[in-house]
Tab-separated table of C-alpha atoms in Angstrom:
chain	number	residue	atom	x	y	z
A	1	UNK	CA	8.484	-53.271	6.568
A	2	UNK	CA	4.613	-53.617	7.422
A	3	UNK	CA	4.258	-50.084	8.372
A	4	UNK	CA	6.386	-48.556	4.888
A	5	UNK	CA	4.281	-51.061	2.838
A	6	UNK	CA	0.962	-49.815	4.305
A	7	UNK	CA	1.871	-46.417	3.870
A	8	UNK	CA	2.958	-47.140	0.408
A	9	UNK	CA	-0.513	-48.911	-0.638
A	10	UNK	CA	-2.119	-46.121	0.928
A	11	UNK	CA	-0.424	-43.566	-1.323
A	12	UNK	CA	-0.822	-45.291	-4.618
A	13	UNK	CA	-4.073	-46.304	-4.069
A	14	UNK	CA	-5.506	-42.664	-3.646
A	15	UNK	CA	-3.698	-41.524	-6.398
A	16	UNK	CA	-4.524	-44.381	-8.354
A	17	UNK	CA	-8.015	-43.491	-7.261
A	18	UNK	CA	-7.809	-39.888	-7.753
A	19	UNK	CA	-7.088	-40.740	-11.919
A	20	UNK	CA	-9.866	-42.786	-12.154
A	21	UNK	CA	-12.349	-40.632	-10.844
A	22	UNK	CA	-11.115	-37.483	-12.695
A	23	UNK	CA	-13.075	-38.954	-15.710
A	24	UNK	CA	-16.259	-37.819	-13.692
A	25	UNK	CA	-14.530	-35.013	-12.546
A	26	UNK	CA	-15.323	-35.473	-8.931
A	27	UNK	CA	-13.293	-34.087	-6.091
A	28	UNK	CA	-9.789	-35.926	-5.337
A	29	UNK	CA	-11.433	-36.411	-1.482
A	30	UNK	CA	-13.919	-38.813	-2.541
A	31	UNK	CA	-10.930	-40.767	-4.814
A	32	UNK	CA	-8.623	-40.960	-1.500
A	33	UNK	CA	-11.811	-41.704	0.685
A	34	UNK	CA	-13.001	-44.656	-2.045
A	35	UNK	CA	-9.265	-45.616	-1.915
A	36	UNK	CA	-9.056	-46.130	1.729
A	37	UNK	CA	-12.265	-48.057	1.837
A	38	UNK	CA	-11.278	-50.300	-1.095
A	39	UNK	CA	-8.129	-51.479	0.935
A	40	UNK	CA	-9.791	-51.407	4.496
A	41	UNK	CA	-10.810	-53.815	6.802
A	42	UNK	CA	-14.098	-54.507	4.645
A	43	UNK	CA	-12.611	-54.791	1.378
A	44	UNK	CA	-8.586	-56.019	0.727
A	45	UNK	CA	-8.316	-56.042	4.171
A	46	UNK	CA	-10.483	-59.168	4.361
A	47	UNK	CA	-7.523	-60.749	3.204
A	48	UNK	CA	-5.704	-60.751	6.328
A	49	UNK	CA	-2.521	-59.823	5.325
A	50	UNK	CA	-0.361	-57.147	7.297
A	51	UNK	CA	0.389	-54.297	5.058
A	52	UNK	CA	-1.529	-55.155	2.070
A	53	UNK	CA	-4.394	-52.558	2.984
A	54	UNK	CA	-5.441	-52.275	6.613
A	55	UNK	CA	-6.678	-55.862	8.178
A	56	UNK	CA	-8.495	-54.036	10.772
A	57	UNK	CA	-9.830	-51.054	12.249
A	58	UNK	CA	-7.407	-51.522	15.538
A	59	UNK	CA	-4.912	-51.566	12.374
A	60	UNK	CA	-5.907	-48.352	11.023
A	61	UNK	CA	-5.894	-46.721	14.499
A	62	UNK	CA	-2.342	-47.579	14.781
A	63	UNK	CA	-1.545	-44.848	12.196
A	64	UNK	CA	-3.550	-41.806	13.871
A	65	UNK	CA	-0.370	-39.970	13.872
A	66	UNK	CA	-0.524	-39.493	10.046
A	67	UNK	CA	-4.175	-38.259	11.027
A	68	UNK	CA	-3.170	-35.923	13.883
A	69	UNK	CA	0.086	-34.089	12.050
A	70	UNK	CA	-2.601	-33.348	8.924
A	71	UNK	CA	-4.991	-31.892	11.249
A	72	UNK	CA	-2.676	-30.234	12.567
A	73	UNK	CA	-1.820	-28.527	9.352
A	74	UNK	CA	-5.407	-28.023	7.918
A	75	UNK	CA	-5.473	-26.193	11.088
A	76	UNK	CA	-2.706	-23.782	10.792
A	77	UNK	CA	-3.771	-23.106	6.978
A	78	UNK	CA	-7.196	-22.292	8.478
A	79	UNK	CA	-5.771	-19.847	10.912
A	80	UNK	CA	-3.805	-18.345	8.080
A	81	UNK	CA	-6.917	-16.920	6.402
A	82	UNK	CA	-7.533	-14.686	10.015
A	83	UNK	CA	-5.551	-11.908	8.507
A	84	UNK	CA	-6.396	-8.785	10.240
A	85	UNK	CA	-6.541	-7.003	6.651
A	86	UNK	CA	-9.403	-9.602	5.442
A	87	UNK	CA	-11.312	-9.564	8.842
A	88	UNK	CA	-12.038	-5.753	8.605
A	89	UNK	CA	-14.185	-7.001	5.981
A	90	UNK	CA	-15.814	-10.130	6.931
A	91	UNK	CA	-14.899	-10.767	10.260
A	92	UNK	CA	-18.018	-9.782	11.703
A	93	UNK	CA	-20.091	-11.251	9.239
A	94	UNK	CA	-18.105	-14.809	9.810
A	95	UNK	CA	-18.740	-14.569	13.587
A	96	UNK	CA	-22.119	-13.977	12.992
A	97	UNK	CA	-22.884	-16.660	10.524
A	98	UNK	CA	-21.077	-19.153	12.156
A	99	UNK	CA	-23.148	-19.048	15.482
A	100	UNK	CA	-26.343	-18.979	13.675
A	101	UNK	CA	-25.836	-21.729	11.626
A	102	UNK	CA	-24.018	-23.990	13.767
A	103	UNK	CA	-27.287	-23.115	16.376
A	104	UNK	CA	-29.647	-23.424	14.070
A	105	UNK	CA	-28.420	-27.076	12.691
A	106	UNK	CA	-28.609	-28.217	16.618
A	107	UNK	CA	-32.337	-26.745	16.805
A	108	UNK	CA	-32.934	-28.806	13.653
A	109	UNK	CA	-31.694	-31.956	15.128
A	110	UNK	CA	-33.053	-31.942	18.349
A	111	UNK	CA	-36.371	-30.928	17.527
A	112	UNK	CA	-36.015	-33.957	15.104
A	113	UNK	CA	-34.666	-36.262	17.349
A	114	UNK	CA	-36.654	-35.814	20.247
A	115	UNK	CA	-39.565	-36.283	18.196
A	116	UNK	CA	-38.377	-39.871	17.004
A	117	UNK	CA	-37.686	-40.390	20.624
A	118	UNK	CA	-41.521	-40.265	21.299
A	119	UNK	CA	-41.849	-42.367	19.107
A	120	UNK	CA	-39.367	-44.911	19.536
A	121	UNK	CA	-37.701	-44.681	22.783
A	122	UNK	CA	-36.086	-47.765	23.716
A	123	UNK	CA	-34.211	-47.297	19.995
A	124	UNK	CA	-33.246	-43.311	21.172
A	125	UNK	CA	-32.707	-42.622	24.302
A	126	UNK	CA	-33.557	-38.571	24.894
A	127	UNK	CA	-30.060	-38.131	25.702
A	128	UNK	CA	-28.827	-39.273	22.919
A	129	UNK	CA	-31.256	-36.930	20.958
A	130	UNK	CA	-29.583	-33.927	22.898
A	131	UNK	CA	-26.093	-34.857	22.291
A	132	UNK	CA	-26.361	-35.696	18.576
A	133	UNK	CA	-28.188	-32.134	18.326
A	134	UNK	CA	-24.599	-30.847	19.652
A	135	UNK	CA	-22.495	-33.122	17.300
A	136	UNK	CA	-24.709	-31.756	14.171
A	137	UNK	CA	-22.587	-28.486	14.924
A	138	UNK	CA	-19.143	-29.591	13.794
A	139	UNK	CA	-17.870	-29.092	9.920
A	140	UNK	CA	-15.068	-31.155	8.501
A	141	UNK	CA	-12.603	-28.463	7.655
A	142	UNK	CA	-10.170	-31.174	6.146
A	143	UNK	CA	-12.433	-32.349	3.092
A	144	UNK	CA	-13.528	-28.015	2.726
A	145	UNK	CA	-10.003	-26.896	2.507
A	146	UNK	CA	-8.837	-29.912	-0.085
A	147	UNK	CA	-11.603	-28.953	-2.239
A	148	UNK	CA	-10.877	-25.256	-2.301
A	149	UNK	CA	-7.067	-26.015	-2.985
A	150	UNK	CA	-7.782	-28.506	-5.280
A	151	UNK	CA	-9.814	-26.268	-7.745
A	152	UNK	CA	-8.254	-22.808	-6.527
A	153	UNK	CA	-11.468	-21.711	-5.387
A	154	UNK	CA	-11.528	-17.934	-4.976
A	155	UNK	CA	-14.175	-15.177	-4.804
A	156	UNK	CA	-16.831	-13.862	-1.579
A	157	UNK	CA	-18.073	-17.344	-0.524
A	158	UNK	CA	-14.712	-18.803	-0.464
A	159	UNK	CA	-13.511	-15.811	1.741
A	160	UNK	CA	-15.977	-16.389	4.095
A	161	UNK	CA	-16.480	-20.129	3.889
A	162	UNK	CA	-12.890	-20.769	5.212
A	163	UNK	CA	-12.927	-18.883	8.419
A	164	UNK	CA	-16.744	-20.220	9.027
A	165	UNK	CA	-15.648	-23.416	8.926
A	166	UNK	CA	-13.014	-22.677	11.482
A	167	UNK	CA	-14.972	-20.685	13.917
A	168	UNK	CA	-17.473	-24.049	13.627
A	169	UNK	CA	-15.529	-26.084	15.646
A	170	UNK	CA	-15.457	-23.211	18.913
A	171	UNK	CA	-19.133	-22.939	18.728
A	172	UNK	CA	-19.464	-26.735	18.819
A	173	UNK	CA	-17.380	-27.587	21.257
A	174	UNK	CA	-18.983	-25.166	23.753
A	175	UNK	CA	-22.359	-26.727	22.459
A	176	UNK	CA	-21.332	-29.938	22.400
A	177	UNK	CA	-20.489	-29.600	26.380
A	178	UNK	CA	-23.459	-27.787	27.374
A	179	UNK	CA	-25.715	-30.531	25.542
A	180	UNK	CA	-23.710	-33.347	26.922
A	181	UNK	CA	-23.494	-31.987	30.064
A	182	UNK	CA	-27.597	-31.973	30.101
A	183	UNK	CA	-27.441	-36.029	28.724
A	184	UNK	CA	-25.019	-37.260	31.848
A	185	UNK	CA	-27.578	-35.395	33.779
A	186	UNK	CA	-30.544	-36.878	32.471
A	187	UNK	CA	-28.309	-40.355	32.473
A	188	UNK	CA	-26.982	-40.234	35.878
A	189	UNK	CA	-29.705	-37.347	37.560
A	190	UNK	CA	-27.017	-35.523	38.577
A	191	UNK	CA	-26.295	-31.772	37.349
A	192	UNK	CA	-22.276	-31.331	37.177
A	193	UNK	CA	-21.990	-27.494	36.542
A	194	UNK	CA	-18.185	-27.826	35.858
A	195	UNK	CA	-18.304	-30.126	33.135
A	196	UNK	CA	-21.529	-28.259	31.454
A	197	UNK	CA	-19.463	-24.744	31.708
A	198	UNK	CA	-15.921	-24.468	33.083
A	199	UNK	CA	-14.345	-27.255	31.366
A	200	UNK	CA	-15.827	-26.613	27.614
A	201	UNK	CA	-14.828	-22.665	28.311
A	202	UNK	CA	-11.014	-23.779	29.548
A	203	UNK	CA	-10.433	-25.796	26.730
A	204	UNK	CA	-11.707	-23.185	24.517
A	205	UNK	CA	-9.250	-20.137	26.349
A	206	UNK	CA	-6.727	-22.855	27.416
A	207	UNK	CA	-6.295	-23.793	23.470
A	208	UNK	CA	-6.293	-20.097	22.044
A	209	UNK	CA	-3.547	-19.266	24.802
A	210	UNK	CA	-1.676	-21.899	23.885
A	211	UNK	CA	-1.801	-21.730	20.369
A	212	UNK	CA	-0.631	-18.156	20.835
A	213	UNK	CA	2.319	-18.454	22.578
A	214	UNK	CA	3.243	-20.887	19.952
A	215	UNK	CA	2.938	-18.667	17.553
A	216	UNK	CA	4.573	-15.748	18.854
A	217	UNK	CA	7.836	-18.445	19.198
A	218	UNK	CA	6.936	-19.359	15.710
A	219	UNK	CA	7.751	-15.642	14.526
A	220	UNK	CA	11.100	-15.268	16.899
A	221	UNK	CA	12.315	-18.184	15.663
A	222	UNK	CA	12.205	-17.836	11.756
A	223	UNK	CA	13.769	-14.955	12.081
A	224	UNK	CA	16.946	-17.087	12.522
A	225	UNK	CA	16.305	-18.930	9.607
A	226	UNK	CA	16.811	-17.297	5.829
A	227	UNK	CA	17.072	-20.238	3.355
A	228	UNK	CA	13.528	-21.234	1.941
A	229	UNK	CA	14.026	-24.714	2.735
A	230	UNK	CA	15.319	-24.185	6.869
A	231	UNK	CA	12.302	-22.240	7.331
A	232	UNK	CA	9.699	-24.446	5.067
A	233	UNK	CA	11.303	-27.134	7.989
A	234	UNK	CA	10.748	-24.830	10.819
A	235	UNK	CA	6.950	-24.160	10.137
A	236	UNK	CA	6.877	-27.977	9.972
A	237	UNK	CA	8.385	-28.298	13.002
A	238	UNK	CA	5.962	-26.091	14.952
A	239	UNK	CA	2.761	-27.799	13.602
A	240	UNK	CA	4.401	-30.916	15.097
A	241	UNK	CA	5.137	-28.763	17.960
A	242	UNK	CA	2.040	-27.707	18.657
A	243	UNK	CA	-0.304	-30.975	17.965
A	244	UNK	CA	2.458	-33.046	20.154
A	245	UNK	CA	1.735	-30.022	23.018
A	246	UNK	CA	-2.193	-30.322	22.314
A	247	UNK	CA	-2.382	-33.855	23.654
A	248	UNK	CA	-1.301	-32.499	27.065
A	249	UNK	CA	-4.138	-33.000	30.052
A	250	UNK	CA	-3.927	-32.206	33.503
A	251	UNK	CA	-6.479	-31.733	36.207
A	252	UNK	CA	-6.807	-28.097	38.378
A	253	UNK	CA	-8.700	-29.369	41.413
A	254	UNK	CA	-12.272	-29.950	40.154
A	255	UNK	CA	-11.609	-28.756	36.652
A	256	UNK	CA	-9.948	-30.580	33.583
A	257	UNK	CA	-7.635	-28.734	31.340
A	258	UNK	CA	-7.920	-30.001	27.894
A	259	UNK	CA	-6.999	-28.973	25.001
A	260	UNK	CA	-8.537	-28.923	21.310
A	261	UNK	CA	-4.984	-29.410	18.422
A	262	UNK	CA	-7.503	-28.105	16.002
A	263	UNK	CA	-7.714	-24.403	18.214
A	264	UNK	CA	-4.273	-24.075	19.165
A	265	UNK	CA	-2.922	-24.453	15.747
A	266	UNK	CA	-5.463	-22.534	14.162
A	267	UNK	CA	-4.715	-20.191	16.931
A	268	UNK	CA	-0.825	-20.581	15.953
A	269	UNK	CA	-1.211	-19.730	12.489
A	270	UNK	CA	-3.202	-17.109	12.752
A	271	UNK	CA	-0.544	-15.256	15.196
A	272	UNK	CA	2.038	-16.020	12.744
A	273	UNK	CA	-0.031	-14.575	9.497
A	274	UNK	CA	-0.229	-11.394	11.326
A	275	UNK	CA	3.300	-10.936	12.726
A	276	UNK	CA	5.218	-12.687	9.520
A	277	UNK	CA	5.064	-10.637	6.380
A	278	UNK	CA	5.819	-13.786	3.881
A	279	UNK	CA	3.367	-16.002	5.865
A	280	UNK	CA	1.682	-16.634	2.569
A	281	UNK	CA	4.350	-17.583	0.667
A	282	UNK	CA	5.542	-19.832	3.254
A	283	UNK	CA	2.276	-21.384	3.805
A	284	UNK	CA	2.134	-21.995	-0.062
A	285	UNK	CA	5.690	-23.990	0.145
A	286	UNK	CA	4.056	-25.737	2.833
A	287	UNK	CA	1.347	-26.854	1.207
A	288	UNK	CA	3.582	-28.714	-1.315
A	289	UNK	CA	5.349	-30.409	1.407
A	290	UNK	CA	1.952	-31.538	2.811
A	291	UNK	CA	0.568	-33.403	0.018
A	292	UNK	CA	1.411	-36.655	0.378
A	293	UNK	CA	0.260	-36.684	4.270
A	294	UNK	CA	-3.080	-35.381	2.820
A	295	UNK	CA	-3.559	-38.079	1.031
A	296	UNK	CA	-2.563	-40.566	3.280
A	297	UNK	CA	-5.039	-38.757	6.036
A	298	UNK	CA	-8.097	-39.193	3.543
A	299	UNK	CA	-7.231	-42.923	2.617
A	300	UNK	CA	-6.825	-43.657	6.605
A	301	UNK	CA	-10.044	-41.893	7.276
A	302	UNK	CA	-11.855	-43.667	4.382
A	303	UNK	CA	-10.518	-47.082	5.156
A	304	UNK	CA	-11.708	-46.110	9.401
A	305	UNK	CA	-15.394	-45.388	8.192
A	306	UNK	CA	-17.494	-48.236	10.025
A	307	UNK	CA	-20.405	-50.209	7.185
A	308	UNK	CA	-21.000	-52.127	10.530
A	309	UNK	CA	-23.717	-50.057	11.712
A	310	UNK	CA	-25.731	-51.202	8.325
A	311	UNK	CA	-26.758	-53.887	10.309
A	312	UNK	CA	-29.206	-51.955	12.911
A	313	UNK	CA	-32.377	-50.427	10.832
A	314	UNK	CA	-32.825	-48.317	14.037
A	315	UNK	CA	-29.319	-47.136	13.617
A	316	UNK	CA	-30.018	-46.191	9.694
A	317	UNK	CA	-33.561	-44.273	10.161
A	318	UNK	CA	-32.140	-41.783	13.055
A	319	UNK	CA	-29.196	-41.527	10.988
A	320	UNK	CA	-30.969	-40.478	8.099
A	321	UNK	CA	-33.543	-38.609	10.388
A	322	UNK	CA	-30.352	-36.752	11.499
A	323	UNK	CA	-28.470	-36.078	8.017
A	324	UNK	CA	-31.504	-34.368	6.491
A	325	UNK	CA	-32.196	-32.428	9.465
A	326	UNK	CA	-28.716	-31.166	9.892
A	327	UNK	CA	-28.455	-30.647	6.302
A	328	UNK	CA	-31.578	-28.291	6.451
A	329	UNK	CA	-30.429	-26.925	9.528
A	330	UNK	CA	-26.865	-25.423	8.222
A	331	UNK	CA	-28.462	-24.398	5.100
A	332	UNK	CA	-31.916	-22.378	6.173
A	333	UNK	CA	-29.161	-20.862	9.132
A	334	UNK	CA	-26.459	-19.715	6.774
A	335	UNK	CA	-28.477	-18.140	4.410
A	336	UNK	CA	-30.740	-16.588	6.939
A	337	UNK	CA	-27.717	-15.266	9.039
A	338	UNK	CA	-25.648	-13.965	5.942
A	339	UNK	CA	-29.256	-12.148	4.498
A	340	UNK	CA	-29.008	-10.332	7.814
A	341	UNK	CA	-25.652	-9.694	7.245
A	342	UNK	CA	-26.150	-8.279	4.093
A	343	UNK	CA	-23.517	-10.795	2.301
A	344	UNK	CA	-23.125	-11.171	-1.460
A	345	UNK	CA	-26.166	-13.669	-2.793
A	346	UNK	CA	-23.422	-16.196	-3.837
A	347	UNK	CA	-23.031	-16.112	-0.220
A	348	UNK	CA	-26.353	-16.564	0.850
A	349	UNK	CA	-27.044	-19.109	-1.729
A	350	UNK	CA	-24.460	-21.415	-1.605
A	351	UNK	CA	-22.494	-21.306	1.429
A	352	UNK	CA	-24.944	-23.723	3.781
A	353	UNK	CA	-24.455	-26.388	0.956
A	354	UNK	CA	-20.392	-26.262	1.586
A	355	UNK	CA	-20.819	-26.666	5.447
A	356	UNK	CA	-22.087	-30.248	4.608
A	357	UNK	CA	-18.647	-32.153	5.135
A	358	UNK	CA	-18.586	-34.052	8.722
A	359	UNK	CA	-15.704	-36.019	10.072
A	360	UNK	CA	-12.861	-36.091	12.750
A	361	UNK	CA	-14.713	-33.107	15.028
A	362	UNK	CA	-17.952	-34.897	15.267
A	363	UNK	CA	-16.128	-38.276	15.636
A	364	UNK	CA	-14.092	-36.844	18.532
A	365	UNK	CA	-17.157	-35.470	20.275
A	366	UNK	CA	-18.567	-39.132	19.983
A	367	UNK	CA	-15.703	-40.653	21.816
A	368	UNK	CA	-16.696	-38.645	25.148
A	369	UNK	CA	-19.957	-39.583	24.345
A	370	UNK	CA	-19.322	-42.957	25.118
A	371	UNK	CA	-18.899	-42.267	28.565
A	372	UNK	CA	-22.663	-42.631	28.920
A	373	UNK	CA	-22.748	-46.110	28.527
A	374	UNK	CA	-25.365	-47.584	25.791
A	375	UNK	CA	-26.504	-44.533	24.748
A	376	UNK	CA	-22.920	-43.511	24.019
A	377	UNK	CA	-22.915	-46.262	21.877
A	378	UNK	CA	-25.824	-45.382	19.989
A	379	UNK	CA	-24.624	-41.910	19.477
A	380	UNK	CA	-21.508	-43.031	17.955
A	381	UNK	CA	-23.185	-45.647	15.558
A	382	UNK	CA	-25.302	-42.336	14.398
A	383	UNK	CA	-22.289	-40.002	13.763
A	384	UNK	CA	-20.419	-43.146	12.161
A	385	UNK	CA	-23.414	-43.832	9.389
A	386	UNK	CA	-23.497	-39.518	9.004
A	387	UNK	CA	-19.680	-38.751	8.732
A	388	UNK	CA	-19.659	-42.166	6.043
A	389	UNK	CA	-22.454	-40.299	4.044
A	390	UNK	CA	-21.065	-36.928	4.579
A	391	UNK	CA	-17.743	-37.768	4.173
A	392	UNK	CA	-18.686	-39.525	0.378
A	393	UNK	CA	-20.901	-36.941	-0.745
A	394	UNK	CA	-20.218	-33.750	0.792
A	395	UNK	CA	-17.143	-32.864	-1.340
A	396	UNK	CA	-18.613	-33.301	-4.121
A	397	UNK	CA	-21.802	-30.755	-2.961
A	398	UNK	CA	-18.930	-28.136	-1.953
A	399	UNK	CA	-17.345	-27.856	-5.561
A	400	UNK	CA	-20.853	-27.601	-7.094
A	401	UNK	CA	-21.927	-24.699	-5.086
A	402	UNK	CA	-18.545	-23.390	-5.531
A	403	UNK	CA	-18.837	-23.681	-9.592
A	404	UNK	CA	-22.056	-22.353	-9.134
A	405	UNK	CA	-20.976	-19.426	-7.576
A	406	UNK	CA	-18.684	-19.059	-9.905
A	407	UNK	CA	-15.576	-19.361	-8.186
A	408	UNK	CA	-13.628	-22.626	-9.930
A	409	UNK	CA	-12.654	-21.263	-13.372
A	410	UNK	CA	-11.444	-23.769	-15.878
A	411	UNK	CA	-7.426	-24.004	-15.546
A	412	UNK	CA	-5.415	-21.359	-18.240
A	413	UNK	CA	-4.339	-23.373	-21.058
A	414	UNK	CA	-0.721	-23.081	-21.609
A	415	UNK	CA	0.485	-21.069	-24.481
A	416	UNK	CA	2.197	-23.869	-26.507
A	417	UNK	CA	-0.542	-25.981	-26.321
A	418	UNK	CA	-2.967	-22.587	-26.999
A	419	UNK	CA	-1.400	-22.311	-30.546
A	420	UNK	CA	-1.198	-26.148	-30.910
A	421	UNK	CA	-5.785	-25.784	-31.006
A	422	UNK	CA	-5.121	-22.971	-32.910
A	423	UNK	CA	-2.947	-24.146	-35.660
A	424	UNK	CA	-5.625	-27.169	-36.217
A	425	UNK	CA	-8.304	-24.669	-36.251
């Protein structure tokens, strides 16, 4: 009964939420990311009462695997937009861009950060100025894709912002692990080689294997299946598949083989796209089928953001140090990278501004920083107060720069309401 009621409170509350703040036409993310904070632990929470809102953040942990199946499918809708037909066209150019930008952010950061340490250095420890340069990499691809759904974004800097956003989270993991693996050294003054380069690159190939094979079983399979609905449930049934196979770990001697959901079902969908000629149309179905654990993921992951680290000025200034840095860093790199690559100015103009968004990667690359003890700590405090700030405003800067650009158009007005205006006129 607790769990159902939750859930329920959840739901309503986002949409609730999602009516009210049409009137300012901002993006539904924010509404379901207000929602979740109005009935989290800080808010109706306070109340102590199971299942009306979330009494605790050991409460809203309990229902990560809402959060996991929706990464899961952001993840395979991601992959879908690897078709081989679009990539002869931008695939270079996204490779390219996302590198750039995703090193030029950490350059940003660090140079930042190190400076601060200088300045401050029993507040910021210099390893945690290395590591947070690595977080400053990741994109939310969650609160991205919602907002180009949600408006039917479409045009160049869509096109390229989707598969940028996905190729984000392969450059930062390998960045993440070489920058980490520099912090434990400086922590513990001891170089580990395979946890700087063989682990970060076996998750990497481990995950794009997997993912795959999963897809290549994905294709056999449907092909038993006819009926719209029986294969609508077997492409849910592989996402579940493959995020439930994702949390496997095992150990190779020295070497740790991880792997990352996000890869191997972005991985998994991009296999199927290529092999499965209605892909499209199934991943539209799909979609529909998705929307209420959308929602429910944004109202869990506003109701998990932390207003605890308010309490630590240190805390605030580096995080503030970090989000303009960061900020500066993906925009000056994406529009230096794409006016190399000779990318429509939309493109350069706009598309740093919609690689803002920061949650669940960054968070996750936080957790292994705690292995480092206090400065762990501090690290995750500083992603925290960015991915609560990103996570609140960043939306909202995607579907500008995307009306800028000129790629939300006003919805078509239907007919019989056309000649309704018209007959007043």
């Amino acid at each position: 009964m607790q769990t159902l009621l939750a859930l329920s409170i959840a739901m309503l509350a986002g949409l609730m939420m999602s009516r009210l703040t049409k009137v300012w036409n901002l993006p539904a993310v924010t509404a379901y990311l207000v929602a979740g904070i109005l009935i989290g632990p800080y808010c109706l929470g306070q109340l102590g009462i199971p299942g009306l809102g979330f009494i605790s953040h050991e409460d809203v942990t309990s229902y990560s695997i809402v959060s996991e199946a929706a990464l899961g499918f952001i993840a395979v809708a991601m992959g879908n937009e690897f078709r081989l037909s679009e990539l002869k066209h931008i695939g270079r150019k996204a490779v390219v861009i996302a590198i750039f930008q995703a090193v030029v952010a950490t350059i940003f950061v660090d140079i930042a950060l190190i400076s601060l340490h200088f300045i401050m250095p029993e507040k910021l420890p210099l390893s945690c100025a290395i590591t947070l340069g690595a977080v400053a990499t990741a994109t939310a691809p969650a609160a991205t894709l919602m907002v180009v759904k949600q408006y039917k974004a479409d045009g160049p800097l869509t096109k390229m912002l989707l598969p940028v956003v996905a190729l984000d989270d392969v450059v930062g993991l390998i960045v993440f692990a070489i920058s980490f693996g520099i912090a434990k050294a400086l922590e513990h003054g001891a170089l580990d080689i395979v946890s700087i380069i063989v682990n970060p690159l076996v998750e990497v190939v481990a995950s794009l294997i997997l993912g795959a094979l999963i897809g290549l079983l994905f294709h056999f399979t449907e092909q038993f299946f006819h009926s719209r609905s029986k294969r609508m449930t077997i492409s849910v049934t592989y996402v579940f598949l493959a995020v439930a196979l994702s949390m496997a770990e095992f150990h190779l001697g020295p070497v740790t083989v991880e792997f990352s959901s996000l890869l191997v079902c972005m991985m998994m969908g991009t296999i199927f796209c290529n092999l499965c000629d209605f892909s499209e149309e199934l991943m539209e179905r799909m979609d529909r089928w998705t929307g209420p654990i959308m929602v429910l993921f944004f109202v869990i992951s506003g109701a998990d953001l932390e207003f605890s680290v308010f309490s630590d000025w240190a805390i605030i200034l580096v995080g503030v140090v970090y989000i303009l840095f960061r900020s500066a860093g993906k925009i000056v790199g994406a529009n230096i990278s794409a006016k190399f690559m000779k990318t429509e100015p939309t493109i350069q103009k706009y598309l740093g501004i919609t690689l803002l968004p920061q949650a669940g990667v960054a968070l996750g690359m936080t957790l292994t920083a705690l292995s480092l003890g206090e400065p762990g700590v501090i690290i995750r405090s500083v992603a925290l107060f960015a991915v609560l700030v990103y996570e609140l405003v960043g939306p909202l800067l995607t579907r500008i720069a995307l009306e800028k650009a000129g790629e939300i158009t006003e919805k078509p007005i239907p007919a019989r309401m056309q000649a309704k205006l018209d007959a007043k006129k």
